[in-house]
């Protein structure tokens, strides 16, 4: 008897770690060096965790041997709630917080608790593909609203409104955006929230990059603009605090809880089924959010200095954006947040019909791994996502190699 994968996986796609990565792994096993520009893993590029987080986590290890409360330890949840109270969510309390093994686990739980077969969830295009994958696995239908590249990748509110039906249950906002680096102004968020208000939608706000902002970009917490709506805010320590491997995330529920009692019972049940998040990483949350950053050693501080002029993340963003736009037939909107760029390949110059084949050919020839645009639910094979975490000189060299590759590339 042949055992086959569940039919529930037939439409699930997660290209950030999709088939191309298997070829990248094979190349490394054969002794080649592969530049991995596919996943936002700060540790891979020499970003060290803040020292005070590591020290507090080590200090608390003797207390982290057993199961915790299913939603997470009280002190860490209280730290998350206090973090958001300082940012305008004045009613936030520890009872509104769920901790998770990274934001990814919490996204899956939140969608599973809401979506019935055939329900629809509005998700941006381009998206972070986890949202589309978990909606599909829950039996729902991902409906992608377009973000407009000519308007700095801001959501097209008219397109979003046209795609709302009587089966639409929720809208997903990814701000700052992965993969485009867009940071949404207040008026765009208020426009989305007005649609959610009129159509009685739950709001899922993915804000994992809320501290990684460049130039004059300002991040607005979605929930602070809509105290009358049920909003779930997702964030964690992976990016701003550079501890992706700790798998340490949180979810904050805000808005009129009386409208979501049954939903929250389901969410609590799912939290109980996984017993609890990993205990040591919960203490990392409390250390990150409750303790003031140190002075002097860069490892003692957060991400603030890295995104200012002269900071490493800012320099890398600038260099990637400049070099991509120097390649003939390539254009790139300047990212205002996050850790990625999403350049466009002009179809009149670069005739890419299969962008997965394009990134595979790039990998095989140049040993550089990027992710194709269609892997982010973008409808045309004319974009790819590149990570901006390597040192600026390494990015310069890598993008120059991509440019040389494109000069002679034909499908």
Coordinates of C-alpha atoms in Angstrom, one line a residue:
X1 CA 0.0 0.0 0.0
X2 CA 1.3 3.5 -0.9
X3 CA 0.8 6.2 1.7
X4 CA 0.0 9.5 0.1
X5 CA -0.2 13.0 1.6
X6 CA -3.5 14.3 2.7
X7 CA -5.7 16.0 0.1
X8 CA -5.8 18.9 2.4
X9 CA -2.2 19.7 1.3
X10 CA -2.9 19.7 -2.4
X11 CA -3.3 23.5 -2.6
X12 CA -0.9 24.4 0.1
X13 CA 2.2 26.3 -1.0
X14 CA 5.1 27.6 1.1
X15 CA 7.9 28.5 -1.3
X16 CA 10.1 30.2 1.2
X17 CA 11.1 26.7 2.1
X18 CA 9.8 25.0 -1.0
X19 CA 11.3 22.7 -3.6
X20 CA 14.2 25.0 -4.5
X21 CA 15.6 24.7 -1.0
X22 CA 16.1 21.0 -1.5
X23 CA 18.4 21.8 -4.4
X24 CA 20.2 24.4 -2.3
X25 CA 20.7 21.8 0.4
X26 CA 22.0 19.3 -2.1
X27 CA 24.5 21.9 -3.4
X28 CA 25.8 22.5 0.1
X29 CA 26.1 18.8 0.7
X30 CA 28.2 18.6 -2.4
X31 CA 30.6 21.2 -1.0
X32 CA 29.3 24.4 -2.6
X33 CA 28.7 27.6 -0.7
X34 CA 25.2 28.9 -1.2
X35 CA 24.2 32.4 -0.3
X36 CA 20.8 32.0 1.3
X37 CA 18.7 35.1 0.5
X38 CA 15.4 33.3 1.0
X39 CA 14.6 33.4 4.8
X40 CA 14.8 36.2 7.3
X41 CA 17.2 34.5 9.7
X42 CA 19.3 37.3 11.4
X43 CA 21.7 34.8 13.1
X44 CA 22.8 33.4 9.8
X45 CA 24.3 36.8 8.9
X46 CA 26.1 37.6 12.2
X47 CA 23.3 39.5 14.1
X48 CA 23.7 38.6 17.7
X49 CA 20.9 38.5 20.3
X50 CA 20.8 41.3 22.9
X51 CA 22.9 40.1 25.9
X52 CA 20.3 40.9 28.5
X53 CA 17.8 38.6 26.9
X54 CA 20.3 35.7 26.9
X55 CA 21.4 36.3 30.4
X56 CA 17.8 36.5 31.8
X57 CA 16.8 33.4 29.9
X58 CA 19.8 31.5 31.3
X59 CA 19.1 32.7 34.8
X60 CA 15.5 31.5 34.5
X61 CA 16.3 28.0 33.1
X62 CA 16.0 26.3 36.5
X63 CA 12.4 27.5 36.6
X64 CA 11.6 26.4 33.0
X65 CA 11.6 22.6 33.3
X66 CA 7.9 22.0 33.4
X67 CA 4.7 22.8 31.5
X68 CA 3.4 26.3 31.9
X69 CA -0.1 27.7 31.5
X70 CA -1.4 26.8 28.1
X71 CA -1.5 30.5 27.1
X72 CA 1.9 31.2 28.6
X73 CA 3.4 32.3 31.8
X74 CA 1.6 35.2 33.5
X75 CA 4.7 37.5 33.8
X76 CA 5.5 37.2 30.1
X77 CA 1.9 37.9 29.1
X78 CA 1.8 40.8 31.4
X79 CA 4.9 42.2 29.8
X80 CA 3.3 41.9 26.3
X81 CA 0.1 43.6 27.6
X82 CA 2.2 46.5 29.1
X83 CA 4.1 46.8 25.9
X84 CA 0.9 47.5 24.0
X85 CA -0.7 49.7 26.7
X86 CA 2.3 52.0 26.2
X87 CA 1.4 52.1 22.5
X88 CA -2.2 53.1 22.8
X89 CA -4.0 49.9 23.6
X90 CA -5.0 51.1 27.0
X91 CA -7.3 48.1 27.9
X92 CA -4.7 45.4 27.1
X93 CA -4.2 42.9 30.0
X94 CA -2.4 39.6 30.4
X95 CA -5.7 37.8 29.8
X96 CA -5.8 39.1 26.3
X97 CA -2.4 37.5 25.4
X98 CA -1.5 34.1 24.0
X99 CA 2.2 33.1 23.7
X100 CA 3.3 30.8 21.0
X101 CA 6.2 28.8 19.5
X102 CA 6.8 31.7 17.1
X103 CA 4.2 33.8 15.3
X104 CA 3.7 31.0 12.8
X105 CA 2.0 28.7 15.4
X106 CA -0.3 31.5 16.6
X107 CA -1.3 32.4 13.0
X108 CA -2.3 28.7 12.4
X109 CA -4.2 28.6 15.7
X110 CA -6.0 31.9 15.0
X111 CA -7.2 30.9 11.6
X112 CA -8.2 27.4 12.5
X113 CA -10.3 28.7 15.4
X114 CA -12.2 31.0 13.0
X115 CA -12.5 29.4 9.5
X116 CA -15.1 26.9 8.4
X117 CA -15.0 25.1 5.1
X118 CA -15.7 27.6 2.3
X119 CA -15.1 30.7 4.5
X120 CA -13.0 33.4 2.9
X121 CA -10.1 35.4 4.3
X122 CA -8.8 38.5 2.6
X123 CA -5.0 38.3 2.3
X124 CA -2.7 40.7 0.5
X125 CA -0.9 40.0 -2.7
X126 CA 2.0 39.7 -2.5
X127 CA 1.5 37.9 0.8
X128 CA 3.6 36.2 3.4
X129 CA 2.6 32.7 2.2
X130 CA 1.9 31.3 5.7
X131 CA -1.4 33.1 5.8
X132 CA -2.5 31.6 2.5
X133 CA -1.3 28.1 3.5
X134 CA -3.0 28.0 6.9
X135 CA -6.3 29.4 5.5
X136 CA -6.2 26.6 2.9
X137 CA -5.4 23.9 5.4
X138 CA -8.3 25.1 7.6
X139 CA -10.7 24.5 4.7
X140 CA -11.0 28.2 3.9
X141 CA -10.5 30.1 0.7
X142 CA -7.7 32.7 0.5
X143 CA -8.9 35.8 -1.4
X144 CA -6.0 38.0 -2.4
X145 CA -6.4 41.8 -2.5
X146 CA -3.8 43.6 -4.6
X147 CA -1.2 45.9 -3.3
X148 CA -0.2 48.5 -5.8
X149 CA 3.5 48.7 -6.8
X150 CA 3.0 52.1 -8.4
X151 CA 1.8 53.4 -5.1
X152 CA 4.7 52.1 -3.0
X153 CA 3.0 48.7 -2.6
X154 CA 0.0 50.1 -0.6
X155 CA -3.2 48.0 -0.5
X156 CA -5.7 48.8 -3.2
X157 CA -8.8 49.6 -1.1
X158 CA -11.2 49.4 -4.1
X159 CA -9.9 46.0 -5.0
X160 CA -10.3 44.8 -1.4
X161 CA -13.9 46.1 -1.2
X162 CA -14.8 44.4 -4.5
X163 CA -13.6 41.0 -3.1
X164 CA -15.7 41.0 0.1
X165 CA -18.6 38.5 0.0
X166 CA -21.0 37.1 2.5
X167 CA -18.4 34.3 3.2
X168 CA -15.6 36.7 4.1
X169 CA -14.7 36.3 7.8
X170 CA -11.5 38.2 8.2
X171 CA -8.9 40.5 6.7
X172 CA -5.2 40.1 7.1
X173 CA -2.9 43.1 7.3
X174 CA 0.9 42.7 7.1
X175 CA 2.5 45.9 8.2
X176 CA 5.4 46.5 7.8
X177 CA 5.0 44.3 4.8
X178 CA 6.8 41.1 3.9
X179 CA 7.9 40.8 1.1
X180 CA 7.6 44.4 -0.2
X181 CA 8.9 46.5 2.8
X182 CA 5.9 48.8 2.6
X183 CA 4.8 50.6 5.7
X184 CA 1.2 51.7 5.7
X185 CA 0.1 55.2 6.5
X186 CA -2.7 55.8 8.9
X187 CA -5.2 56.6 6.2
X188 CA -4.7 53.3 4.5
X189 CA -5.2 51.4 7.7
X190 CA -8.3 53.4 8.6
X191 CA -9.7 52.6 5.1
X192 CA -9.2 48.9 5.7
X193 CA -10.7 49.1 9.1
X194 CA -13.7 50.9 7.8
X195 CA -14.3 48.0 5.4
X196 CA -13.9 45.6 8.3
X197 CA -16.4 47.6 10.3
X198 CA -19.0 47.8 7.6
X199 CA -18.7 44.1 6.8
X200 CA -18.3 42.7 10.4
X201 CA -14.8 41.2 9.7
X202 CA -12.2 40.1 12.2
X203 CA -8.9 41.8 11.7
X204 CA -5.6 39.9 11.8
X205 CA -2.6 42.3 12.0
X206 CA 0.8 40.8 11.4
X207 CA 3.3 43.3 12.9
X208 CA 6.4 41.2 13.4
X209 CA 8.6 44.0 11.8
X210 CA 7.0 46.9 13.7
X211 CA 10.4 48.1 15.0
X212 CA 12.3 47.7 11.7
X213 CA 11.6 51.1 10.0
X214 CA 13.7 53.2 7.8
X215 CA 13.9 56.9 7.0
X216 CA 10.8 58.7 8.3
X217 CA 8.5 55.7 8.3
X218 CA 6.0 55.5 11.2
X219 CA 4.3 52.3 12.2
X220 CA 0.7 52.5 13.5
X221 CA -0.6 49.6 15.5
X222 CA -3.8 48.6 13.8
X223 CA -5.6 47.7 17.0
X224 CA -5.0 51.2 18.4
X225 CA -7.0 52.7 15.5
X226 CA -10.0 50.4 16.0
X227 CA -11.0 49.7 19.6
X228 CA -14.5 48.8 18.3
X229 CA -13.3 45.9 16.2
X230 CA -12.1 42.5 17.2
X231 CA -8.4 42.6 16.2
X232 CA -5.6 40.0 16.7
X233 CA -2.1 41.5 16.7
X234 CA 0.8 39.2 16.1
X235 CA 4.4 39.9 16.9
X236 CA 7.5 38.3 18.6
X237 CA 11.2 38.3 19.1
X238 CA 12.4 36.7 15.9
X239 CA 13.4 39.8 13.9
X240 CA 13.8 43.0 16.1
X241 CA 15.5 40.9 18.9
X242 CA 17.4 38.6 16.5
X243 CA 16.4 35.3 18.2
X244 CA 14.5 33.6 15.4
X245 CA 15.5 30.1 16.7
X246 CA 13.9 30.7 20.1
X247 CA 10.5 30.5 18.4
X248 CA 9.1 33.1 20.8
X249 CA 5.9 35.0 19.7
X250 CA 2.7 36.4 20.9
X251 CA -0.9 37.2 20.0
X252 CA -2.9 40.1 21.5
X253 CA -6.7 40.1 21.3
X254 CA -8.3 43.5 21.5
X255 CA -11.7 45.0 20.9
X256 CA -15.2 44.0 22.1
X257 CA -14.6 40.5 23.6
X258 CA -18.3 39.9 24.0
X259 CA -18.5 39.6 20.2
X260 CA -15.8 36.9 20.2
X261 CA -16.5 34.7 23.3
X262 CA -17.2 31.6 21.3
X263 CA -14.2 32.2 19.1
X264 CA -11.9 32.8 22.0
X265 CA -13.1 29.5 23.6
X266 CA -11.9 27.8 20.5
X267 CA -8.6 29.6 20.5
X268 CA -8.1 28.6 24.1
X269 CA -8.9 25.0 23.3
X270 CA -6.2 25.0 20.6
X271 CA -3.7 26.6 23.0
X272 CA -4.5 23.8 25.5
X273 CA -4.1 21.1 22.9
X274 CA -0.4 22.0 22.3
X275 CA 0.0 22.0 26.2
X276 CA 2.1 25.2 26.2
X277 CA 4.7 27.2 24.3
X278 CA 8.3 26.3 25.0
X279 CA 9.0 27.5 28.5
X280 CA 12.6 29.0 28.2
X281 CA 11.6 31.3 25.3
X282 CA 8.7 32.7 27.3
X283 CA 11.2 34.1 29.8
X284 CA 13.0 35.7 26.8
X285 CA 9.8 37.7 26.1
X286 CA 9.7 39.1 29.6
X287 CA 13.4 40.0 29.4
X288 CA 13.0 41.7 26.0
X289 CA 9.9 43.8 26.8
X290 CA 10.3 44.5 30.5
X291 CA 14.0 45.3 31.0
X292 CA 15.6 48.5 29.7
X293 CA 18.2 48.0 27.0
X294 CA 21.8 48.4 28.1
X295 CA 24.3 51.0 27.0
X296 CA 27.6 50.5 25.1
X297 CA 27.7 46.9 23.8
X298 CA 25.5 46.7 20.7
X299 CA 24.4 43.2 21.8
X300 CA 22.7 44.9 24.8
X301 CA 20.5 47.1 22.7
X302 CA 17.5 46.5 20.5
X303 CA 17.2 47.3 16.8
X304 CA 16.9 51.1 16.9
X305 CA 20.6 51.9 16.1
X306 CA 20.6 49.3 13.3
X307 CA 17.9 51.1 11.3
X308 CA 19.3 54.7 11.7
X309 CA 21.7 56.3 9.2
X310 CA 25.0 54.5 9.6
X311 CA 23.3 51.5 11.1
X312 CA 23.9 48.1 9.5
X313 CA 20.3 47.3 8.5
X314 CA 19.8 50.8 7.0
X315 CA 23.1 50.6 5.0
X316 CA 22.1 47.1 3.7
X317 CA 18.7 48.3 2.7
X318 CA 20.1 51.3 0.9
X319 CA 22.8 49.2 -0.9
X320 CA 20.3 46.5 -2.0
X321 CA 17.8 49.1 -3.4
X322 CA 20.5 51.0 -5.2
X323 CA 22.2 48.0 -6.8
X324 CA 18.9 46.4 -7.9
X325 CA 17.8 49.5 -9.7
X326 CA 21.1 49.7 -11.5
X327 CA 20.4 46.4 -13.3
X328 CA 18.9 47.0 -16.7
X329 CA 15.3 45.9 -16.8
X330 CA 15.0 45.7 -13.0
X331 CA 13.2 48.2 -10.8
X332 CA 12.6 48.1 -7.1
X333 CA 10.4 50.2 -4.8
X334 CA 12.4 51.4 -1.9
X335 CA 11.5 49.3 1.2
X336 CA 10.5 51.5 4.2
X337 CA 10.5 48.6 6.7
X338 CA 11.3 44.9 7.3
X339 CA 14.3 43.0 5.8
X340 CA 13.5 42.4 2.2
X341 CA 13.2 43.9 -1.3
X342 CA 10.7 42.8 -4.0
X343 CA 12.2 43.8 -7.3
X344 CA 10.4 43.7 -10.7
X345 CA 11.7 42.1 -13.8
X346 CA 10.6 44.1 -16.9
X347 CA 8.9 41.5 -19.1
X348 CA 9.9 43.4 -22.2
X349 CA 13.6 42.8 -21.3
X350 CA 13.5 39.7 -19.1
X351 CA 11.0 37.3 -20.5
X352 CA 10.4 35.1 -17.5
X353 CA 7.6 32.6 -18.0
X354 CA 8.3 30.3 -15.1
X355 CA 9.8 32.2 -12.1
X356 CA 10.4 29.0 -10.1
X357 CA 12.6 27.8 -12.9
X358 CA 14.3 31.3 -12.9
X359 CA 15.3 31.1 -9.2
X360 CA 16.4 27.5 -9.7
X361 CA 18.6 28.4 -12.6
X362 CA 20.0 31.3 -10.6
X363 CA 20.8 28.9 -7.8
X364 CA 22.5 26.4 -10.0
X365 CA 24.6 28.9 -11.8
X366 CA 25.4 31.5 -9.2
X367 CA 24.8 29.6 -5.9
X368 CA 22.4 32.4 -4.8
X369 CA 19.0 31.4 -3.4
X370 CA 16.1 33.9 -3.7
X371 CA 12.3 33.3 -3.7
X372 CA 10.1 33.7 -6.8
X373 CA 7.3 36.3 -6.7
X374 CA 4.6 33.8 -7.4
X375 CA 5.6 32.1 -4.1
X376 CA 4.0 35.2 -2.4
X377 CA 0.7 34.8 -4.4
X378 CA 1.8 37.5 -6.9
X379 CA -0.1 36.7 -10.1
X380 CA 2.7 37.2 -12.6
X381 CA 6.2 35.7 -12.9
X382 CA 7.9 39.1 -12.9
X383 CA 9.2 39.6 -9.4
X384 CA 11.4 37.9 -6.8
X385 CA 12.2 38.6 -3.2
X386 CA 15.7 39.2 -1.9
X387 CA 16.8 39.3 1.7
X388 CA 18.7 42.4 2.8
X389 CA 20.4 40.9 5.9
X390 CA 23.9 40.2 4.5
X391 CA 26.6 42.8 4.9
X392 CA 26.4 45.6 2.4
X393 CA 29.5 44.6 0.5
X394 CA 28.2 41.0 0.2
X395 CA 24.8 42.3 -1.0
X396 CA 26.7 44.4 -3.6
X397 CA 28.6 41.4 -4.9
X398 CA 25.5 39.2 -4.9
X399 CA 23.3 41.6 -6.8
X400 CA 26.1 42.2 -9.3
X401 CA 26.1 38.5 -9.9
X402 CA 22.4 38.5 -10.3
X403 CA 22.7 41.3 -12.9
X404 CA 25.3 39.4 -14.9
X405 CA 23.1 36.3 -14.7
X406 CA 20.2 38.2 -16.1
X407 CA 22.3 39.6 -19.0
X408 CA 22.4 36.2 -20.7
X409 CA 19.4 34.4 -19.2
X410 CA 16.8 33.2 -21.6
X411 CA 13.9 30.8 -21.0

